[in-house]
C-alpha atoms as an extended CHARMM CRD file, in Angstrom:
* protein
*
       139  EXT
         1         1  UNK       CA            133.9610000000      110.3330000000       99.8310000000  PROA      1               0.0000000000
         2         2  UNK       CA            136.9490000000      111.3820000000      101.4670000000  PROA      2               0.0000000000
         3         3  UNK       CA            136.4730000000      113.0310000000      105.3320000000  PROA      3               0.0000000000
         4         4  UNK       CA            136.8710000000      117.4770000000      104.5830000000  PROA      4               0.0000000000
         5         5  UNK       CA            140.0040000000      118.3520000000      105.7340000000  PROA      5               0.0000000000
         6         6  UNK       CA            139.7620000000      119.2440000000      109.5360000000  PROA      6               0.0000000000
         7         7  UNK       CA            137.2190000000      123.0860000000      109.8460000000  PROA      7               0.0000000000
         8         8  UNK       CA            141.0730000000      124.2760000000      111.8170000000  PROA      8               0.0000000000
         9         9  UNK       CA            143.1430000000      123.8050000000      108.6210000000  PROA      9               0.0000000000
        10        10  UNK       CA            140.7370000000      125.4090000000      106.4060000000  PROA      10              0.0000000000
        11        11  UNK       CA            141.0480000000      128.7310000000      109.1860000000  PROA      11              0.0000000000
        12        12  UNK       CA            144.7210000000      128.3700000000      108.8740000000  PROA      12              0.0000000000
        13        13  UNK       CA            144.6820000000      128.3030000000      105.0640000000  PROA      13              0.0000000000
        14        14  UNK       CA            142.5700000000      131.2650000000      104.9100000000  PROA      14              0.0000000000
        15        15  UNK       CA            144.8160000000      132.8620000000      107.7120000000  PROA      15              0.0000000000
        16        16  UNK       CA            147.7100000000      132.7210000000      105.5060000000  PROA      16              0.0000000000
        17        17  UNK       CA            145.9800000000      133.8040000000      102.2150000000  PROA      17              0.0000000000
        18        18  UNK       CA            144.6670000000      137.1720000000      104.2460000000  PROA      18              0.0000000000
        19        19  UNK       CA            147.4670000000      137.7100000000      105.2080000000  PROA      19              0.0000000000
        20        20  UNK       CA            149.7620000000      137.6000000000      102.6210000000  PROA      20              0.0000000000
        21        21  UNK       CA            147.1070000000      139.7400000000      101.0200000000  PROA      21              0.0000000000
        22        22  UNK       CA            148.0390000000      143.0470000000      103.3290000000  PROA      22              0.0000000000
        23        23  UNK       CA            144.9940000000      146.4500000000      103.7750000000  PROA      23              0.0000000000
        24        24  UNK       CA            141.5770000000      145.0870000000      103.7970000000  PROA      24              0.0000000000
        25        25  UNK       CA            140.9080000000      146.2180000000      100.5070000000  PROA      25              0.0000000000
        26        26  UNK       CA            143.0600000000      144.2470000000       99.6230000000  PROA      26              0.0000000000
        27        27  UNK       CA            140.5640000000      140.9020000000      101.7780000000  PROA      27              0.0000000000
        28        28  UNK       CA            137.1920000000      142.2620000000      100.6890000000  PROA      28              0.0000000000
        29        29  UNK       CA            138.9050000000      141.9540000000       97.0170000000  PROA      29              0.0000000000
        30        30  UNK       CA            139.6290000000      138.3930000000       97.6690000000  PROA      30              0.0000000000
        31        31  UNK       CA            136.4610000000      137.9140000000       99.5990000000  PROA      31              0.0000000000
        32        32  UNK       CA            135.0990000000      138.5720000000       95.9430000000  PROA      32              0.0000000000
        33        33  UNK       CA            136.5860000000      136.3760000000       94.1900000000  PROA      33              0.0000000000
        34        34  UNK       CA            135.8370000000      133.5920000000       96.1790000000  PROA      34              0.0000000000
        35        35  UNK       CA            131.8960000000      134.2590000000       95.3850000000  PROA      35              0.0000000000
        36        36  UNK       CA            132.7810000000      133.8800000000       91.5860000000  PROA      36              0.0000000000
        37        37  UNK       CA            133.7580000000      130.4730000000       92.0810000000  PROA      37              0.0000000000
        38        38  UNK       CA            130.4800000000      129.6790000000       93.8970000000  PROA      38              0.0000000000
        39        39  UNK       CA            129.1540000000      126.6140000000       92.0920000000  PROA      39              0.0000000000
        40        40  UNK       CA            126.1140000000      127.9800000000       90.5420000000  PROA      40              0.0000000000
        41        41  UNK       CA            122.7460000000      127.8090000000       92.7130000000  PROA      41              0.0000000000
        42        42  UNK       CA            119.8980000000      125.9070000000       91.3130000000  PROA      42              0.0000000000
        43        43  UNK       CA            116.0240000000      127.1410000000       91.1350000000  PROA      43              0.0000000000
        44        44  UNK       CA            115.1000000000      125.0870000000       93.2390000000  PROA      44              0.0000000000
        45        45  UNK       CA            117.0780000000      126.3330000000       95.9900000000  PROA      45              0.0000000000
        46        46  UNK       CA            115.7830000000      129.2380000000       96.1240000000  PROA      46              0.0000000000
        47        47  UNK       CA            113.2350000000      129.5550000000       97.8590000000  PROA      47              0.0000000000
        48        48  UNK       CA            111.8880000000      131.9210000000      100.7150000000  PROA      48              0.0000000000
        49        49  UNK       CA            113.0100000000      128.8080000000      103.6310000000  PROA      49              0.0000000000
        50        50  UNK       CA            116.6980000000      129.0650000000      102.2650000000  PROA      50              0.0000000000
        51        51  UNK       CA            116.9040000000      132.6640000000      102.4670000000  PROA      51              0.0000000000
        52        52  UNK       CA            119.6110000000      134.4930000000      104.8980000000  PROA      52              0.0000000000
        53        53  UNK       CA            117.6710000000      137.3590000000      106.5980000000  PROA      53              0.0000000000
        54        54  UNK       CA            119.6100000000      140.2070000000      108.3090000000  PROA      54              0.0000000000
        55        55  UNK       CA            121.5220000000      140.0410000000      105.0300000000  PROA      55              0.0000000000
        56        56  UNK       CA            122.0330000000      143.5240000000      103.3420000000  PROA      56              0.0000000000
        57        57  UNK       CA            121.3760000000      141.1980000000      100.2040000000  PROA      57              0.0000000000
        58        58  UNK       CA            119.0960000000      138.7700000000       99.3830000000  PROA      58              0.0000000000
        59        59  UNK       CA            121.4850000000      135.2280000000      100.0990000000  PROA      59              0.0000000000
        60        60  UNK       CA            120.0970000000      131.6860000000       99.7750000000  PROA      60              0.0000000000
        61        61  UNK       CA            121.6880000000      128.6980000000      102.3410000000  PROA      61              0.0000000000
        62        62  UNK       CA            120.4480000000      125.4850000000      101.1510000000  PROA      62              0.0000000000
        63        63  UNK       CA            122.0550000000      122.0670000000      103.1840000000  PROA      63              0.0000000000
        64        64  UNK       CA            122.4080000000      118.9450000000      102.1840000000  PROA      64              0.0000000000
        65        65  UNK       CA            123.5340000000      115.7280000000      104.6850000000  PROA      65              0.0000000000
        66        66  UNK       CA            126.1540000000      113.0410000000      102.9820000000  PROA      66              0.0000000000
        67        67  UNK       CA            126.6130000000      110.9010000000      105.6520000000  PROA      67              0.0000000000
        68        68  UNK       CA            127.1760000000      112.4580000000      108.3030000000  PROA      68              0.0000000000
        69        69  UNK       CA            128.4700000000      115.3370000000      107.5630000000  PROA      69              0.0000000000
        70        70  UNK       CA            126.6990000000      118.7730000000      106.0080000000  PROA      70              0.0000000000
        71        71  UNK       CA            126.9040000000      120.2530000000      102.6110000000  PROA      71              0.0000000000
        72        72  UNK       CA            126.3780000000      123.9580000000      101.7960000000  PROA      72              0.0000000000
        73        73  UNK       CA            125.2940000000      125.6240000000       98.4610000000  PROA      73              0.0000000000
        74        74  UNK       CA            124.4720000000      129.4630000000       98.9690000000  PROA      74              0.0000000000
        75        75  UNK       CA            124.4930000000      132.0470000000       96.5900000000  PROA      75              0.0000000000
        76        76  UNK       CA            123.9220000000      135.9060000000       96.8010000000  PROA      76              0.0000000000
        77        77  UNK       CA            122.5040000000      138.9110000000       94.4450000000  PROA      77              0.0000000000
        78        78  UNK       CA            125.5580000000      140.4850000000       96.3370000000  PROA      78              0.0000000000
        79        79  UNK       CA            129.6480000000      140.4380000000       95.1460000000  PROA      79              0.0000000000
        80        80  UNK       CA            130.2400000000      140.9550000000       99.0030000000  PROA      80              0.0000000000
        81        81  UNK       CA            127.4060000000      139.1050000000      100.2220000000  PROA      81              0.0000000000
        82        82  UNK       CA            128.1610000000      135.6620000000       98.3260000000  PROA      82              0.0000000000
        83        83  UNK       CA            131.7650000000      136.1000000000       99.0110000000  PROA      83              0.0000000000
        84        84  UNK       CA            131.3050000000      136.2690000000      101.8840000000  PROA      84              0.0000000000
        85        85  UNK       CA            129.1810000000      133.1360000000      102.3280000000  PROA      85              0.0000000000
        86        86  UNK       CA            131.6540000000      131.2920000000       99.9110000000  PROA      86              0.0000000000
        87        87  UNK       CA            134.7330000000      132.1680000000      102.9190000000  PROA      87              0.0000000000
        88        88  UNK       CA            131.8150000000      130.4470000000      105.3400000000  PROA      88              0.0000000000
        89        89  UNK       CA            131.1480000000      126.8920000000      102.7750000000  PROA      89              0.0000000000
        90        90  UNK       CA            134.8550000000      126.4230000000      102.6630000000  PROA      90              0.0000000000
        91        91  UNK       CA            135.6690000000      126.5570000000      105.9200000000  PROA      91              0.0000000000
        92        92  UNK       CA            131.6980000000      124.6300000000      107.1030000000  PROA      92              0.0000000000
        93        93  UNK       CA            130.8660000000      122.4720000000      104.1310000000  PROA      93              0.0000000000
        94        94  UNK       CA            131.7790000000      118.9900000000      104.1060000000  PROA      94              0.0000000000
        95        95  UNK       CA            131.9770000000      119.4430000000      108.2980000000  PROA      95              0.0000000000
        96        96  UNK       CA            129.9400000000      117.3130000000      110.9380000000  PROA      96              0.0000000000
        97        97  UNK       CA            127.5550000000      119.0210000000      113.2660000000  PROA      97              0.0000000000
        98        98  UNK       CA            129.7990000000      118.2120000000      115.5340000000  PROA      98              0.0000000000
        99        99  UNK       CA            132.5970000000      119.9060000000      114.2260000000  PROA      99              0.0000000000
       100       100  UNK       CA            130.2170000000      122.8450000000      112.9930000000  PROA      100             0.0000000000
       101       101  UNK       CA            128.7210000000      123.5730000000      116.5020000000  PROA      101             0.0000000000
       102       102  UNK       CA            132.5430000000      123.2440000000      118.2250000000  PROA      102             0.0000000000
       103       103  UNK       CA            134.0370000000      126.2740000000      115.9540000000  PROA      103             0.0000000000
       104       104  UNK       CA            134.0390000000      129.6400000000      117.3690000000  PROA      104             0.0000000000
       105       105  UNK       CA            133.0370000000      131.5990000000      114.3350000000  PROA      105             0.0000000000
       106       106  UNK       CA            133.2030000000      135.2030000000      115.5120000000  PROA      106             0.0000000000
       107       107  UNK       CA            137.3440000000      134.8390000000      115.8720000000  PROA      107             0.0000000000
       108       108  UNK       CA            137.9830000000      132.6990000000      113.5650000000  PROA      108             0.0000000000
       109       109  UNK       CA            135.8560000000      135.8780000000      111.3220000000  PROA      109             0.0000000000
       110       110  UNK       CA            138.0280000000      137.8780000000      113.5370000000  PROA      110             0.0000000000
       111       111  UNK       CA            141.5500000000      136.1050000000      112.6680000000  PROA      111             0.0000000000
       112       112  UNK       CA            140.6340000000      137.1640000000      109.4300000000  PROA      112             0.0000000000
       113       113  UNK       CA            140.0560000000      141.0170000000      110.1590000000  PROA      113             0.0000000000
       114       114  UNK       CA            136.6430000000      140.6820000000      108.2640000000  PROA      114             0.0000000000
       115       115  UNK       CA            134.1230000000      141.6470000000      110.6060000000  PROA      115             0.0000000000
       116       116  UNK       CA            135.9270000000      145.1370000000      111.1590000000  PROA      116             0.0000000000
       117       117  UNK       CA            136.8370000000      145.6690000000      106.8370000000  PROA      117             0.0000000000
       118       118  UNK       CA            132.3490000000      145.4150000000      106.7290000000  PROA      118             0.0000000000
       119       119  UNK       CA            129.8250000000      148.2600000000      106.9200000000  PROA      119             0.0000000000
       120       120  UNK       CA            127.9900000000      147.0030000000      110.3070000000  PROA      120             0.0000000000
       121       121  UNK       CA            125.2460000000      146.6640000000      108.5480000000  PROA      121             0.0000000000
       122       122  UNK       CA            127.3730000000      143.0330000000      106.5250000000  PROA      122             0.0000000000
       123       123  UNK       CA            129.3690000000      142.3050000000      109.6080000000  PROA      123             0.0000000000
       124       124  UNK       CA            125.0010000000      141.6700000000      110.7210000000  PROA      124             0.0000000000
       125       125  UNK       CA            124.5350000000      139.5380000000      107.8060000000  PROA      125             0.0000000000
       126       126  UNK       CA            128.0090000000      137.3150000000      108.6090000000  PROA      126             0.0000000000
       127       127  UNK       CA            126.8230000000      136.8420000000      111.8300000000  PROA      127             0.0000000000
       128       128  UNK       CA            123.5160000000      135.7670000000      110.5680000000  PROA      128             0.0000000000
       129       129  UNK       CA            125.0630000000      133.7010000000      107.5700000000  PROA      129             0.0000000000
       130       130  UNK       CA            126.9880000000      131.3730000000      110.3090000000  PROA      130             0.0000000000
       131       131  UNK       CA            123.3070000000      131.8260000000      112.6210000000  PROA      131             0.0000000000
       132       132  UNK       CA            121.5660000000      129.6640000000      109.9740000000  PROA      132             0.0000000000
       133       133  UNK       CA            124.7280000000      127.3800000000      109.3500000000  PROA      133             0.0000000000
       134       134  UNK       CA            125.2290000000      126.5940000000      113.0370000000  PROA      134             0.0000000000
       135       135  UNK       CA            121.2780000000      126.6750000000      113.3870000000  PROA      135             0.0000000000
       136       136  UNK       CA            121.8130000000      123.6000000000      110.5170000000  PROA      136             0.0000000000
       137       137  UNK       CA            124.5530000000      121.5790000000      112.7070000000  PROA      137             0.0000000000
       138       138  UNK       CA            122.1800000000      121.7870000000      114.8000000000  PROA      138             0.0000000000
       139       139  UNK       CA            119.0160000000      119.8430000000      114.1190000000  PROA      139             0.0000000000
């Protein structure tokens, strides 16, 4: 398996893409499109244990270890939540636990202007998704 691009490089790519989109409506539309690209989640991963608490919609997040790296798979029953988790998977999937824990997700999401474009409940859900990813890395 080849090493994933550094998480900061992935963020820089996303920042560039978001800057091209301009307004928050374009960014939200782009996030929803990211969700459409997620691979289908196996029914075996749609468990209560994989549900992310604190999200407005149902979000499932499963983790697999590949060598020293964590690979995440996810899905949601909401287009926007699915897009949010797809964006996080793009940043975090394939990284080592140390890389995940060293990354400042709040600052990254602020750079993308995402929390300010979301309702409070959706922003809280996004934080819950990040928390679940960080918990997996900490174990």
